[in-house]
CSV table of C-alpha atoms in Angstrom, one decimal:
chain,number,residue,atom,x,y,z
A,1,MET,CA,100.6,127.4,114.9
A,2,ALA,CA,102.9,128.5,111.9
A,3,HIS,CA,102.3,131.2,109.8
A,4,VAL,CA,103.2,131.3,106.6
A,5,SER,CA,103.9,133.6,103.5
A,6,ILE,CA,103.7,132.2,99.9
A,7,ILE,CA,105.5,134.4,97.1
A,8,GLY,CA,103.2,133.5,94.0
A,9,THR,CA,99.7,133.2,92.9
A,10,GLY,CA,99.3,130.4,90.7
A,11,THR,CA,98.1,126.6,91.0
A,12,MET,CA,101.2,125.6,93.4
A,13,ALA,CA,100.8,128.7,95.7
A,14,GLN,CA,97.2,128.3,95.6
A,15,ALA,CA,97.5,124.6,96.6
A,16,ILE,CA,100.3,124.9,99.0
A,17,ALA,CA,98.4,127.6,100.6
A,18,SER,CA,95.3,125.2,101.0
A,19,VAL,CA,97.4,122.9,102.8
A,20,VAL,CA,98.8,124.9,105.3
A,21,GLY,CA,95.0,126.3,105.7
A,22,ARG,CA,93.8,122.9,106.3
A,23,GLY,CA,96.4,122.1,109.1
A,24,GLY,CA,94.9,125.4,110.8
A,25,HIS,CA,97.8,127.8,110.5
A,26,THR,CA,97.8,131.3,108.9
A,27,VAL,CA,99.2,131.8,105.4
A,28,GLU,CA,99.4,135.2,103.3
A,29,LEU,CA,99.4,134.9,99.2
A,30,LEU,CA,101.7,137.5,98.0
A,31,GLY,CA,101.9,138.4,94.4
A,32,GLU,CA,105.4,138.3,92.7
A,33,ASN,CA,105.4,141.8,92.0
A,34,ASP,CA,103.7,142.7,95.3
A,35,GLN,CA,105.9,145.3,97.8
A,36,THR,CA,104.1,144.0,101.0
A,37,GLN,CA,106.8,143.3,103.4
A,38,VAL,CA,106.4,139.2,104.0
A,39,THR,CA,105.7,138.5,107.7
A,40,GLY,CA,106.0,134.7,107.6
A,41,ASP,CA,108.5,132.4,109.7
A,42,ILE,CA,108.3,130.4,106.8
A,43,VAL,CA,108.5,132.0,103.0
A,44,VAL,CA,108.0,129.7,100.2
A,45,LEU,CA,108.9,130.6,97.0
A,46,ALA,CA,106.2,129.6,94.4
A,47,VAL,CA,107.4,131.4,91.6
A,48,PRO,CA,108.8,129.7,88.4
A,49,TYR,CA,112.4,129.3,88.2
A,50,ALA,CA,113.1,132.1,86.2
A,51,ALA,CA,111.3,134.1,88.5
A,52,ILE,CA,113.7,133.8,91.4
A,53,PRO,CA,116.1,136.2,90.7
A,54,ALA,CA,113.4,139.3,90.9
A,55,VAL,CA,112.3,138.1,93.8
A,56,LEU,CA,115.5,137.5,95.4
A,57,ALA,CA,116.5,141.4,93.9
A,58,ALA,CA,113.1,142.6,95.6
A,59,ARG,CA,113.0,140.5,98.5
A,60,GLY,CA,116.2,139.1,99.5
A,61,ASP,CA,117.1,140.8,102.5
A,62,SER,CA,114.0,140.3,104.3
A,63,LEU,CA,114.2,136.7,104.2
A,64,ALA,CA,117.2,137.0,106.2
A,65,GLY,CA,116.7,134.6,109.4
A,66,LYS,CA,113.6,132.6,107.6
A,67,ILE,CA,113.0,129.3,106.6
A,68,VAL,CA,112.9,129.9,102.7
A,69,VAL,CA,111.2,127.0,100.7
A,70,ASP,CA,112.2,126.7,97.2
A,71,ILE,CA,109.7,124.5,95.0
A,72,THR,CA,111.0,125.0,91.5
A,73,ASN,CA,111.7,122.4,88.9
A,74,PRO,CA,114.2,124.2,86.8
A,75,VAL,CA,113.1,122.5,83.5
A,76,ASN,CA,114.4,123.6,79.9
A,77,PHE,CA,110.6,124.5,78.8
A,78,GLU,CA,112.4,124.6,75.3
A,79,THR,CA,113.2,121.4,74.6
A,80,PHE,CA,112.5,119.4,77.6
A,81,ASP,CA,115.2,117.6,77.2
A,82,SER,CA,117.2,118.5,80.3
A,83,LEU,CA,117.4,121.2,83.6
A,84,THR,CA,118.8,124.4,83.3
A,85,VAL,CA,120.8,124.0,86.3
A,86,PRO,CA,124.3,122.7,86.2
A,87,ALA,CA,124.7,118.6,86.2
A,88,ASP,CA,126.4,119.1,89.7
A,89,SER,CA,124.1,121.2,91.2
A,90,SER,CA,120.3,122.5,92.0
A,91,ALA,CA,118.5,125.2,92.0
A,92,ALA,CA,118.2,125.0,96.0
A,93,ILE,CA,121.8,124.7,96.0
A,94,GLU,CA,122.0,127.8,94.2
A,95,LEU,CA,119.2,129.8,95.9
A,96,ALA,CA,121.4,128.8,99.6
A,97,ALA,CA,124.2,130.5,98.1
A,98,GLU,CA,122.1,133.9,97.6
A,99,LEU,CA,120.5,133.6,100.6
A,100,PRO,CA,123.8,132.5,103.3
A,101,GLN,CA,121.0,134.3,105.9
A,102,SER,CA,118.0,132.1,105.4
A,103,ARG,CA,117.5,128.2,106.2
A,104,VAL,CA,116.9,126.9,102.2
A,105,LEU,CA,115.0,124.4,101.9
A,106,LYS,CA,113.9,122.0,98.8
A,107,ALA,CA,110.3,120.9,99.0
A,108,PHE,CA,107.0,120.5,96.9
A,109,ASN,CA,108.9,119.7,93.6
A,110,THR,CA,107.9,116.2,93.5
A,111,THR,CA,104.1,117.0,94.4
A,112,PHE,CA,101.8,118.2,91.3
A,113,ALA,CA,99.2,120.7,92.4
A,114,GLY,CA,96.7,118.6,91.9
A,115,THR,CA,97.9,115.9,94.3
A,116,LEU,CA,98.9,118.3,97.1
A,117,ALA,CA,95.0,119.9,96.6
A,118,SER,CA,93.2,116.7,96.7
A,119,GLY,CA,96.0,115.0,99.0
A,120,THR,CA,96.3,111.8,97.6
A,121,VAL,CA,97.9,110.3,94.6
A,122,GLY,CA,95.7,107.4,92.9
A,123,GLU,CA,95.5,105.4,96.6
A,124,ASN,CA,98.5,106.9,98.2
A,125,THR,CA,98.3,109.8,100.0
A,126,THR,CA,100.2,112.2,99.0
A,127,THR,CA,104.1,112.2,100.3
A,128,VAL,CA,106.1,116.1,100.3
A,129,LEU,CA,110.0,115.4,100.2
A,130,VAL,CA,111.6,117.6,102.1
A,131,ALA,CA,115.5,118.5,101.7
A,132,GLY,CA,117.9,120.6,103.9
A,133,ASP,CA,120.4,121.3,106.0
A,134,ASP,CA,118.6,122.7,109.0
A,135,THR,CA,117.0,119.6,111.1
A,136,ASP,CA,115.1,122.1,112.8
A,137,ALA,CA,113.6,123.7,109.8
A,138,LYS,CA,112.6,120.7,108.3
A,139,SER,CA,110.9,119.6,111.1
A,140,THR,CA,109.2,122.8,111.5
A,141,LEU,CA,108.0,122.7,107.9
A,142,ALA,CA,107.4,118.7,107.9
A,143,GLY,CA,104.7,120.0,111.1
A,144,VAL,CA,102.8,122.1,108.8
A,145,VAL,CA,102.8,119.8,105.9
A,146,ALA,CA,101.6,116.9,107.9
A,147,SER,CA,98.8,119.1,110.2
A,148,GLY,CA,97.6,119.6,106.3
A,149,GLY,CA,97.0,115.9,105.9
A,150,LEU,CA,99.9,114.8,103.8
A,151,LYS,CA,102.8,112.6,104.8
A,152,VAL,CA,106.2,114.0,104.7
A,153,ILE,CA,109.6,112.7,104.3
A,154,ASP,CA,113.2,113.8,105.1
A,155,ALA,CA,114.7,113.1,102.1
A,156,GLY,CA,118.6,114.1,103.6
A,157,SER,CA,120.5,117.2,103.1
A,158,LEU,CA,120.2,119.9,100.9
A,159,LYS,CA,122.4,118.1,98.1
A,160,ARG,CA,119.7,115.5,97.9
A,161,ALA,CA,117.6,118.5,96.0
A,162,ARG,CA,119.6,117.4,93.0
A,163,GLU,CA,117.9,114.3,92.8
A,164,LEU,CA,114.9,115.7,93.9
A,165,GLU,CA,115.2,117.8,90.9
A,166,ALA,CA,115.9,115.3,88.8
A,167,LEU,CA,112.5,113.4,89.8
A,168,GLY,CA,110.6,116.5,89.5
A,169,PHE,CA,111.8,117.0,85.8
A,170,LEU,CA,111.4,112.9,85.2
A,171,GLN,CA,107.7,113.6,86.5
A,172,ILE,CA,106.3,116.4,84.8
A,173,SER,CA,108.3,114.9,81.4
A,174,LEU,CA,106.4,111.6,81.8
A,175,ALA,CA,103.1,114.1,82.2
A,176,ALA,CA,103.8,116.4,79.3
A,177,ASN,CA,104.0,113.0,77.4
A,178,GLU,CA,100.5,111.7,78.8
A,179,LYS,CA,102.7,108.6,80.2
A,180,VAL,CA,101.0,110.0,83.6
A,181,SER,CA,98.2,112.2,84.4
A,182,TRP,CA,98.7,115.9,86.2
A,183,THR,CA,96.7,114.1,88.9
A,184,GLY,CA,98.7,111.5,88.9
A,185,GLY,CA,102.8,110.9,89.2
A,186,PHE,CA,104.9,108.9,91.5
A,187,GLY,CA,103.7,108.0,94.8
A,188,VAL,CA,105.7,107.3,98.3
A,189,VAL,CA,104.8,103.9,99.7
A,190,ALA,CA,106.9,103.9,103.3
B,1,MET,CA,107.8,84.7,73.4
B,2,ALA,CA,110.7,86.2,74.1
B,3,HIS,CA,114.0,84.1,75.6
B,4,VAL,CA,115.9,86.2,78.1
B,5,SER,CA,119.1,85.8,79.0
B,6,ILE,CA,120.1,87.3,82.7
B,7,ILE,CA,123.6,87.9,83.6
B,8,GLY,CA,123.5,87.7,87.5
B,9,THR,CA,122.3,85.4,90.2
B,10,GLY,CA,121.4,87.9,93.1
B,11,THR,CA,117.7,88.9,94.4
B,12,MET,CA,117.6,91.0,91.7
B,13,ALA,CA,118.5,88.6,88.8
B,14,GLN,CA,115.8,86.4,90.3
B,15,ALA,CA,113.2,88.8,90.6
B,16,ILE,CA,113.3,90.0,87.1
B,17,ALA,CA,113.6,85.8,86.1
B,18,SER,CA,110.1,85.3,87.8
B,19,VAL,CA,108.5,88.4,86.1
B,20,VAL,CA,110.1,86.9,82.4
B,21,GLY,CA,108.9,83.6,83.8
B,22,ARG,CA,105.0,84.6,84.8
B,23,GLY,CA,104.7,86.1,81.1
B,24,GLY,CA,105.8,82.5,79.9
B,25,HIS,CA,108.9,83.5,78.3
B,26,THR,CA,111.9,81.6,78.7
B,27,VAL,CA,115.0,82.6,80.7
B,28,GLU,CA,118.3,81.5,82.0
B,29,LEU,CA,120.3,82.8,84.7
B,30,LEU,CA,124.3,82.9,84.3
B,31,GLY,CA,126.4,83.6,86.7
B,32,GLU,CA,128.8,86.7,86.5
B,33,ASN,CA,131.9,84.4,85.9
B,34,ASP,CA,129.7,81.7,84.0
B,35,GLN,CA,131.9,81.5,80.6
B,36,THR,CA,128.6,79.7,79.1
B,37,GLN,CA,127.3,81.7,75.6
B,38,VAL,CA,124.2,83.6,75.8
B,39,THR,CA,121.4,82.4,74.0
B,40,GLY,CA,119.0,85.2,74.9
B,41,ASP,CA,117.7,88.1,72.4
B,42,ILE,CA,117.1,90.3,75.3
B,43,VAL,CA,120.4,90.1,77.9
B,44,VAL,CA,119.9,91.9,81.3
B,45,LEU,CA,123.2,92.8,82.9
B,46,ALA,CA,121.6,92.1,86.4
B,47,VAL,CA,124.9,92.8,88.3
B,48,PRO,CA,126.5,95.7,90.3
B,49,TYR,CA,127.4,98.6,88.3
B,50,ALA,CA,131.4,97.9,89.6
B,51,ALA,CA,130.8,94.5,88.0
B,52,ILE,CA,129.7,95.6,84.2
B,53,PRO,CA,133.4,96.3,83.3
B,54,ALA,CA,134.1,92.5,83.7
B,55,VAL,CA,131.3,91.3,82.2
B,56,LEU,CA,132.1,93.1,79.3
B,57,ALA,CA,135.5,92.0,79.3
B,58,ALA,CA,134.0,88.8,78.9
B,59,ARG,CA,131.2,88.9,77.0
B,60,GLY,CA,131.2,92.5,75.2
B,61,ASP,CA,131.5,90.7,71.5
B,62,SER,CA,128.4,88.2,72.0
B,63,LEU,CA,126.0,91.3,73.1
B,64,ALA,CA,126.2,92.5,69.5
B,65,GLY,CA,122.7,92.8,68.0
B,66,LYS,CA,121.3,92.0,71.3
B,67,ILE,CA,119.2,94.2,73.2
B,68,VAL,CA,121.1,95.1,76.2
B,69,VAL,CA,119.2,95.8,79.6
B,70,ASP,CA,121.4,97.9,82.1
B,71,ILE,CA,119.6,97.5,86.0
B,72,THR,CA,122.4,99.3,87.8
B,73,ASN,CA,122.2,102.1,90.1
B,74,PRO,CA,125.9,103.4,90.7
B,75,VAL,CA,125.7,104.6,94.3
B,76,ASN,CA,128.7,105.4,96.2
B,77,PHE,CA,128.3,102.9,98.5
B,78,GLU,CA,130.7,104.5,101.0
B,79,THR,CA,129.5,107.6,101.5
B,80,PHE,CA,125.8,106.6,100.4
B,81,ASP,CA,125.6,110.9,99.3
B,82,SER,CA,126.5,110.8,95.5
B,83,LEU,CA,126.7,108.6,92.2
B,84,THR,CA,130.3,107.7,90.8
B,85,VAL,CA,129.1,108.3,87.2
B,86,PRO,CA,130.0,112.1,85.9
B,87,ALA,CA,126.9,114.2,86.7
B,88,ASP,CA,126.1,114.9,83.4
B,89,SER,CA,126.0,111.2,82.4
B,90,SER,CA,125.1,107.6,83.4
B,91,ALA,CA,125.9,104.1,83.8
B,92,ALA,CA,123.7,103.4,80.9
B,93,ILE,CA,124.6,106.3,78.9
B,94,GLU,CA,128.4,105.0,79.5
B,95,LEU,CA,127.5,101.3,78.8
B,96,ALA,CA,126.1,102.1,75.6
B,97,ALA,CA,129.2,104.2,74.5
B,98,GLU,CA,130.9,100.8,75.1
B,99,LEU,CA,128.4,98.5,73.2
B,100,PRO,CA,128.0,100.3,70.0
B,101,GLN,CA,126.4,97.2,68.1
B,102,SER,CA,124.0,96.6,71.0
B,103,ARG,CA,120.2,98.5,71.4
B,104,VAL,CA,120.9,99.6,75.3
B,105,LEU,CA,117.9,99.6,77.4
B,106,LYS,CA,117.9,101.4,80.7
B,107,ALA,CA,115.1,99.4,82.9
B,108,PHE,CA,114.2,98.0,86.8
B,109,ASN,CA,116.5,100.4,88.5
B,110,THR,CA,114.0,102.3,90.5
B,111,THR,CA,112.3,98.9,91.2
B,112,PHE,CA,113.5,96.8,94.2
B,113,ALA,CA,113.4,93.2,93.8
B,114,GLY,CA,110.3,92.9,96.6
B,115,THR,CA,108.4,95.1,94.1
B,116,LEU,CA,109.2,93.2,90.8
B,117,ALA,CA,108.9,89.8,93.1
B,118,SER,CA,105.2,90.8,94.5
B,119,GLY,CA,104.1,92.9,91.5
B,120,THR,CA,103.0,95.5,94.2
B,121,VAL,CA,104.1,98.8,95.7
B,122,GLY,CA,101.4,99.5,98.4
B,123,GLU,CA,98.3,99.1,97.0
B,124,ASN,CA,100.2,100.2,93.1
B,125,THR,CA,100.8,97.9,90.5
B,126,THR,CA,104.6,97.9,90.2
B,127,THR,CA,105.8,100.0,87.1
B,128,VAL,CA,109.0,99.5,85.0
B,129,LEU,CA,110.3,102.9,83.8
B,130,VAL,CA,112.6,101.8,80.9
B,131,ALA,CA,114.5,104.8,79.2
B,132,GLY,CA,116.5,103.5,75.6
B,133,ASP,CA,116.9,105.3,71.9
B,134,ASP,CA,115.6,101.9,70.1
B,135,THR,CA,111.6,102.2,69.9
B,136,ASP,CA,111.4,98.8,68.7
B,137,ALA,CA,113.6,97.3,71.9
B,138,LYS,CA,111.5,99.5,74.2
B,139,SER,CA,108.7,97.7,72.5
B,140,THR,CA,110.0,94.5,73.1
B,141,LEU,CA,111.0,94.6,76.6
B,142,ALA,CA,107.7,96.4,77.6
B,143,GLY,CA,105.9,93.4,76.2
B,144,VAL,CA,107.8,90.9,78.2
B,145,VAL,CA,107.3,92.8,81.2
B,146,ALA,CA,103.6,93.5,81.0
B,147,SER,CA,103.4,89.7,80.5
B,148,GLY,CA,104.7,89.1,83.3
B,149,GLY,CA,101.9,91.5,84.9
B,150,LEU,CA,103.7,94.6,85.5
B,151,LYS,CA,103.2,97.9,84.4
B,152,VAL,CA,105.8,99.5,82.2
B,153,ILE,CA,106.2,103.0,81.4
B,154,ASP,CA,108.6,104.7,78.1
B,155,ALA,CA,110.1,107.4,80.0
B,156,GLY,CA,112.3,108.6,76.9
B,157,SER,CA,115.5,108.1,75.5
B,158,LEU,CA,118.5,106.9,76.8
B,159,LYS,CA,119.6,110.3,78.1
B,160,ARG,CA,116.8,109.9,80.8
B,161,ALA,CA,118.8,107.6,82.2
B,162,ARG,CA,120.4,109.9,84.3
B,163,GLU,CA,116.9,111.1,85.9
B,164,LEU,CA,115.9,107.0,86.1
B,165,GLU,CA,119.5,106.8,87.9
B,166,ALA,CA,118.9,109.6,90.4
B,167,LEU,CA,115.6,108.3,90.9
B,168,GLY,CA,117.0,104.7,92.0
B,169,PHE,CA,119.5,106.7,94.1
B,170,LEU,CA,117.0,108.6,96.3
B,171,GLN,CA,114.7,105.7,96.4
B,172,ILE,CA,117.7,103.5,97.9
B,173,SER,CA,118.6,106.4,100.4
B,174,LEU,CA,115.1,106.6,101.6
B,175,ALA,CA,115.5,102.7,102.0
B,176,ALA,CA,118.5,103.2,103.8
B,177,ASN,CA,117.9,105.9,105.9
B,178,GLU,CA,114.7,103.6,106.7
B,179,LYS,CA,112.1,106.3,105.6
B,180,VAL,CA,110.8,103.6,103.4
B,181,SER,CA,110.7,100.0,103.4
B,182,TRP,CA,112.9,97.5,100.6
B,183,THR,CA,109.2,96.4,99.5
B,184,GLY,CA,107.7,99.9,99.1
B,185,GLY,CA,109.3,103.1,97.7
B,186,PHE,CA,107.8,105.0,94.8
B,187,GLY,CA,104.7,103.8,93.1
B,188,VAL,CA,103.7,104.9,89.8
B,189,VAL,CA,99.9,106.3,89.3
B,190,ALA,CA,99.5,106.5,85.4
């Protein structure tokens, strides 16, 4: 059994909590401004990209030694025409640089909250793509997600977060333009 | 009815030709080194990214006024760890700069040849994502693809080719690492 802390209380935080709970693991949801110490071995930062600096300022030290999961899509929501991170980087790579004592993973940014909650993207079982440089950390997170009834694919090193964020941006862009619904998007067929 | 010229004779060229043919349109396949004049109103450059300069040198002038479709994934096939285009650009944006008299579209780079030929990605009808700055050109190509039994989604301006190429790279990377099969990958659920 894993014990998972989720920072954030929005729809993504709740959807990820439901996946963790379905797998029989314990989970705590903490508000962005909650000062309670995190107790999980896995800490999911389920906050908007813009809120990450405040979370790091408040909690950065307490994340040492933990698996930290970045789910953000750093979309420029004013233009909907680009990401706000440098083209040759990613939110996850930036986060890993800020948290050298943590094992940072990218996950959940290519799955809408609705597809995490339902477990399906159309006829496809929802697949969580995970990128990271620590194989054990990826295996631990994969086990939690799989026990919650979803599929998991190891997408490679943390460098692949750049492509995962491009995919997340594209999917959000398609939904915002009503080309796909917020309960659809990209399904993965193994 | 459209008349489509396809430069290239590999698996992608053949798969795209089969889609065009299923829709009742006429199609010609021309080898990379074939000197025959292209006759199509739509010209699909179904060659590897590395072969594009030679095609432009031989045929660039004859592509003026035509809809030119870039299907390439400029993956660094030595490392399988990056694209070979600048991080803030794309193969399609580069091509459009070389062909100012053509209407350049990005399409077919997120669909494996097997899923174009079969018309399905698992249980999902294969969806071709198209990006480009010319709405009429996108509509023309979409009509051809849809009449061939596939779904089409307008993914936005040609700038979105960057995200389509990231998606294409990610999908190739997953297949090369046996995380998905070459007849699977990303399905799109509207």
